[in-house]
CSV table of C-alpha atoms in Angstrom, one decimal:
chain,number,residue,atom,x,y,z
Y,1,UNK,CA,0.0,-0.1,0.0
Y,2,UNK,CA,1.4,3.3,-1.1
Y,3,UNK,CA,2.1,6.2,1.5
Y,4,UNK,CA,-0.5,8.4,-0.1
Y,5,UNK,CA,-3.4,5.8,0.2
Y,6,UNK,CA,-2.3,5.1,3.7
Y,7,UNK,CA,-2.8,8.8,4.7
Y,8,UNK,CA,-6.1,9.0,2.9
Y,9,UNK,CA,-7.4,5.9,5.1
Y,10,UNK,CA,-6.1,7.7,8.2
Y,11,UNK,CA,-7.9,10.9,7.3
Y,12,UNK,CA,-11.2,9.1,6.5
Y,13,UNK,CA,-11.1,7.2,9.7
Y,14,UNK,CA,-10.6,10.3,11.8
Y,15,UNK,CA,-13.3,12.1,10.1
Y,16,UNK,CA,-15.6,9.1,10.8
Y,17,UNK,CA,-14.6,9.1,14.4
Y,18,UNK,CA,-15.3,12.9,14.8
Y,19,UNK,CA,-18.8,12.4,13.2
Y,20,UNK,CA,-19.6,9.7,15.6
Y,21,UNK,CA,-18.4,11.8,18.5
Y,22,UNK,CA,-20.5,14.8,17.4
Y,23,UNK,CA,-23.6,12.7,16.9
Y,24,UNK,CA,-23.2,11.1,20.4
Y,25,UNK,CA,-22.8,14.5,22.0
Y,26,UNK,CA,-25.9,16.1,20.3
Y,27,UNK,CA,-28.0,12.9,21.5
Y,28,UNK,CA,-26.9,13.5,25.0
Y,29,UNK,CA,-27.7,17.1,25.0
Y,30,UNK,CA,-31.0,16.7,23.4
Y,31,UNK,CA,-32.0,14.1,26.3
Y,32,UNK,CA,-30.9,16.5,29.0
Y,33,UNK,CA,-33.0,19.4,27.5
Y,34,UNK,CA,-36.1,17.3,27.3
Y,35,UNK,CA,-35.6,16.1,30.9
Y,36,UNK,CA,-35.2,19.7,32.1
Y,37,UNK,CA,-38.5,20.7,30.1
Y,38,UNK,CA,-40.6,17.8,31.5
Y,39,UNK,CA,-42.7,18.4,34.7
Y,40,UNK,CA,-41.3,16.3,37.7
Y,41,UNK,CA,-44.3,14.4,39.0
Y,42,UNK,CA,-45.2,14.8,42.7
Y,43,UNK,CA,-47.3,13.1,45.1
Y,44,UNK,CA,-48.1,16.2,47.1
Y,45,UNK,CA,-51.9,17.1,46.9
Y,46,UNK,CA,-52.8,20.4,45.1
Y,47,UNK,CA,-54.4,21.7,48.4
Y,48,UNK,CA,-51.1,21.3,50.2
Y,49,UNK,CA,-49.3,23.1,47.4
Y,50,UNK,CA,-51.4,26.1,48.1
Y,51,UNK,CA,-53.9,25.5,45.2
Y,52,UNK,CA,-57.5,24.4,45.9
Y,53,UNK,CA,-59.8,24.2,43.0
Y,54,UNK,CA,-57.6,26.7,41.0
Y,55,UNK,CA,-57.7,29.3,43.8
Y,56,UNK,CA,-54.7,30.0,46.1
Y,57,UNK,CA,-55.5,29.3,49.6
Y,58,UNK,CA,-54.0,31.1,52.7
Y,59,UNK,CA,-50.2,31.7,52.4
Y,60,UNK,CA,-47.8,29.8,54.7
Y,61,UNK,CA,-44.4,30.7,56.0
Y,62,UNK,CA,-41.2,28.7,55.4
Y,63,UNK,CA,-42.0,26.1,58.0
Y,64,UNK,CA,-45.5,25.4,56.6
Y,65,UNK,CA,-47.5,27.2,59.4
Y,66,UNK,CA,-50.2,29.5,58.1
Y,67,UNK,CA,-49.4,33.1,58.2
Y,68,UNK,CA,-51.7,35.0,60.6
Y,69,UNK,CA,-54.6,36.9,59.0
Y,70,UNK,CA,-55.0,40.6,60.4
Y,71,UNK,CA,-57.9,40.3,62.7
Y,72,UNK,CA,-61.0,42.6,61.6
Y,73,UNK,CA,-61.6,45.0,64.3
Y,74,UNK,CA,-65.3,46.0,64.1
Y,75,UNK,CA,-65.0,48.1,67.2
Y,76,UNK,CA,-67.2,48.3,70.1
Y,77,UNK,CA,-69.8,50.3,68.1
Y,78,UNK,CA,-70.4,48.1,65.3
Y,79,UNK,CA,-69.7,48.5,61.6
Y,80,UNK,CA,-68.4,51.8,60.4
Y,81,UNK,CA,-71.1,51.8,57.5
Y,82,UNK,CA,-73.7,51.7,60.3
Y,83,UNK,CA,-75.8,55.1,60.9
Y,84,UNK,CA,-74.3,57.6,63.3
Y,85,UNK,CA,-76.5,56.7,66.1
Y,86,UNK,CA,-75.3,53.0,66.0
Y,87,UNK,CA,-71.4,53.5,65.5
Y,88,UNK,CA,-70.6,56.8,67.3
Y,89,UNK,CA,-72.1,57.6,70.6
Y,90,UNK,CA,-71.2,58.3,73.4
Y,91,UNK,CA,-70.8,61.9,72.7
Y,92,UNK,CA,-71.2,65.1,75.0
Y,93,UNK,CA,-70.7,68.7,75.2
Y,94,UNK,CA,-71.6,71.8,77.2
Y,95,UNK,CA,-74.3,74.3,76.2
Y,96,UNK,CA,-73.1,77.7,75.3
Y,97,UNK,CA,-75.2,80.9,74.9
Y,98,UNK,CA,-75.8,81.8,71.3
Y,99,UNK,CA,-78.5,84.4,70.6
Y,100,UNK,CA,-79.9,84.4,74.0
Y,101,UNK,CA,-78.8,82.2,77.1
Y,102,UNK,CA,-78.6,78.6,77.7
Y,103,UNK,CA,-76.3,76.5,80.0
Y,104,UNK,CA,-76.2,72.8,81.0
Y,105,UNK,CA,-74.5,69.5,80.0
Y,106,UNK,CA,-75.4,67.2,77.0
Y,107,UNK,CA,-74.6,63.6,76.7
Y,108,UNK,CA,-75.9,61.1,74.0
Y,109,UNK,CA,-75.5,57.4,74.5
Y,110,UNK,CA,-76.6,54.2,73.1
Y,111,UNK,CA,-78.2,51.3,75.0
Y,112,UNK,CA,-79.2,48.5,72.5
Y,113,UNK,CA,-81.7,49.9,70.1
Y,114,UNK,CA,-82.3,53.0,72.1
Y,115,UNK,CA,-80.5,56.4,71.8
Y,116,UNK,CA,-80.7,58.4,75.0
Y,117,UNK,CA,-80.2,62.1,75.0
Y,118,UNK,CA,-79.8,63.5,78.3
Y,119,UNK,CA,-79.5,67.4,79.3
Y,120,UNK,CA,-78.5,68.2,82.9
Y,121,UNK,CA,-78.5,71.4,84.8
Y,122,UNK,CA,-80.6,73.3,81.9
Y,123,UNK,CA,-80.9,76.8,82.4
Y,124,UNK,CA,-82.4,79.2,79.6
Y,125,UNK,CA,-83.2,82.9,79.5
Y,126,UNK,CA,-84.4,85.4,76.9
Y,127,UNK,CA,-84.2,89.3,77.1
Y,128,UNK,CA,-87.6,90.2,76.2
Y,129,UNK,CA,-90.0,87.4,77.1
Y,130,UNK,CA,-90.8,84.6,79.5
Y,131,UNK,CA,-89.7,81.2,78.3
Y,132,UNK,CA,-92.0,78.6,79.8
Y,133,UNK,CA,-91.0,76.1,77.1
Y,134,UNK,CA,-87.9,75.4,74.8
Y,135,UNK,CA,-87.4,73.4,71.7
Y,136,UNK,CA,-84.6,70.7,71.6
Y,137,UNK,CA,-82.9,69.9,68.1
Y,138,UNK,CA,-80.2,67.4,67.0
Y,139,UNK,CA,-78.4,69.0,64.4
Y,140,UNK,CA,-75.9,68.1,61.5
Y,141,UNK,CA,-74.7,71.7,61.9
Y,142,UNK,CA,-71.9,72.9,64.0
Y,143,UNK,CA,-71.5,74.9,67.2
Y,144,UNK,CA,-68.3,76.7,67.7
Y,145,UNK,CA,-67.1,79.0,70.5
Y,146,UNK,CA,-65.9,79.1,74.0
Y,147,UNK,CA,-67.8,81.4,76.2
Y,148,UNK,CA,-70.5,82.3,73.4
Y,149,UNK,CA,-71.3,80.0,70.6
Y,150,UNK,CA,-72.1,80.3,67.0
Y,151,UNK,CA,-74.4,77.8,65.3
Y,152,UNK,CA,-73.7,77.0,61.7
Y,153,UNK,CA,-77.0,75.5,60.5
Y,154,UNK,CA,-76.7,73.2,57.6
Y,155,UNK,CA,-77.8,69.7,56.7
Y,156,UNK,CA,-80.6,68.1,58.7
Y,157,UNK,CA,-82.3,68.7,62.0
Y,158,UNK,CA,-84.2,66.2,64.3
Y,159,UNK,CA,-86.8,68.0,66.5
Y,160,UNK,CA,-86.8,66.2,69.7
Y,161,UNK,CA,-89.7,68.3,71.0
Y,162,UNK,CA,-90.7,71.0,73.4
Y,163,UNK,CA,-89.9,70.7,77.1
Y,164,UNK,CA,-90.5,73.0,80.2
Y,165,UNK,CA,-87.6,75.6,80.4
Y,166,UNK,CA,-87.3,74.7,84.2
Y,167,UNK,CA,-87.2,71.0,83.6
Y,168,UNK,CA,-83.4,71.1,85.0
Y,169,UNK,CA,-82.8,67.5,83.8
Y,170,UNK,CA,-84.4,65.4,81.1
Y,171,UNK,CA,-83.7,62.3,79.1
Y,172,UNK,CA,-85.1,61.7,75.6
Y,173,UNK,CA,-85.5,57.9,75.0
Y,174,UNK,CA,-85.3,57.3,71.2
Y,175,UNK,CA,-86.1,53.9,70.2
Y,176,UNK,CA,-84.5,52.7,66.9
Y,177,UNK,CA,-84.1,56.3,65.8
Y,178,UNK,CA,-84.6,56.8,62.0
Y,179,UNK,CA,-84.8,60.6,61.7
Y,180,UNK,CA,-81.5,61.4,63.6
Y,181,UNK,CA,-79.1,63.2,61.2
Y,182,UNK,CA,-76.1,61.4,60.0
Y,183,UNK,CA,-73.9,62.7,61.5
Y,184,UNK,CA,-75.2,64.6,64.6
Y,185,UNK,CA,-72.7,67.4,65.4
Y,186,UNK,CA,-74.7,69.4,67.9
Y,187,UNK,CA,-77.7,70.0,70.2
Y,188,UNK,CA,-79.4,73.3,70.1
Y,189,UNK,CA,-82.2,74.8,72.2
Y,190,UNK,CA,-84.5,77.3,70.7
Y,191,UNK,CA,-87.3,79.7,71.7
Y,192,UNK,CA,-90.4,77.8,70.3
Y,193,UNK,CA,-92.1,81.2,69.6
Y,194,UNK,CA,-89.6,83.4,68.1
Y,195,UNK,CA,-87.2,80.7,66.9
Y,196,UNK,CA,-84.2,82.5,68.5
Y,197,UNK,CA,-81.2,80.1,69.2
Y,198,UNK,CA,-80.8,80.2,72.9
Y,199,UNK,CA,-77.7,78.0,73.1
Y,200,UNK,CA,-76.0,75.1,71.6
Y,201,UNK,CA,-73.5,72.3,72.4
Y,202,UNK,CA,-70.8,70.8,70.1
Y,203,UNK,CA,-71.0,66.9,70.6
Y,204,UNK,CA,-67.7,65.2,70.9
Y,205,UNK,CA,-67.0,61.4,71.3
Y,206,UNK,CA,-66.1,60.8,74.7
Y,207,UNK,CA,-64.6,57.1,74.3
């Protein structure tokens, strides 16, 4: 066998070996890629993986214990979407003179389905007439002032009725009140004849 023929056979054998090695390498890489893309089967139920019926359940920490859900604080007075008389009282305030004169203390509290409006130490006076009676309003308006007040009347009022001016102390018991403004910001007392505002109290939550 000539030297040229021998060199040609060696070259062909080397090329064939290289082709075999490349083919084997590509086959191994293809199998590895297929294995990586295939989902790994698990015996853990979906509910334990955090999925239940397609919906994620409560999250857990790294130890598997459920993460605490913040407690819903409805408050002692119920839902914040309840009407004012359910969710705000007790409120209180002192009567200040406005157009004429009034003094005393006002407190509004809730007991079950009852709203109790209490006025204590009531004193009223007018400059030009006797005042046998006074009207009492719950108002959405505001009373501002220190020694003498000013009533900004706006929104709704609820007329609690007329009471003797010398009653001293009285409690209005309103059962499941529906006509009470939302919110009630003040209580005012008026001259039932002239409509003069004798005095008013700004009502502030006490708890």
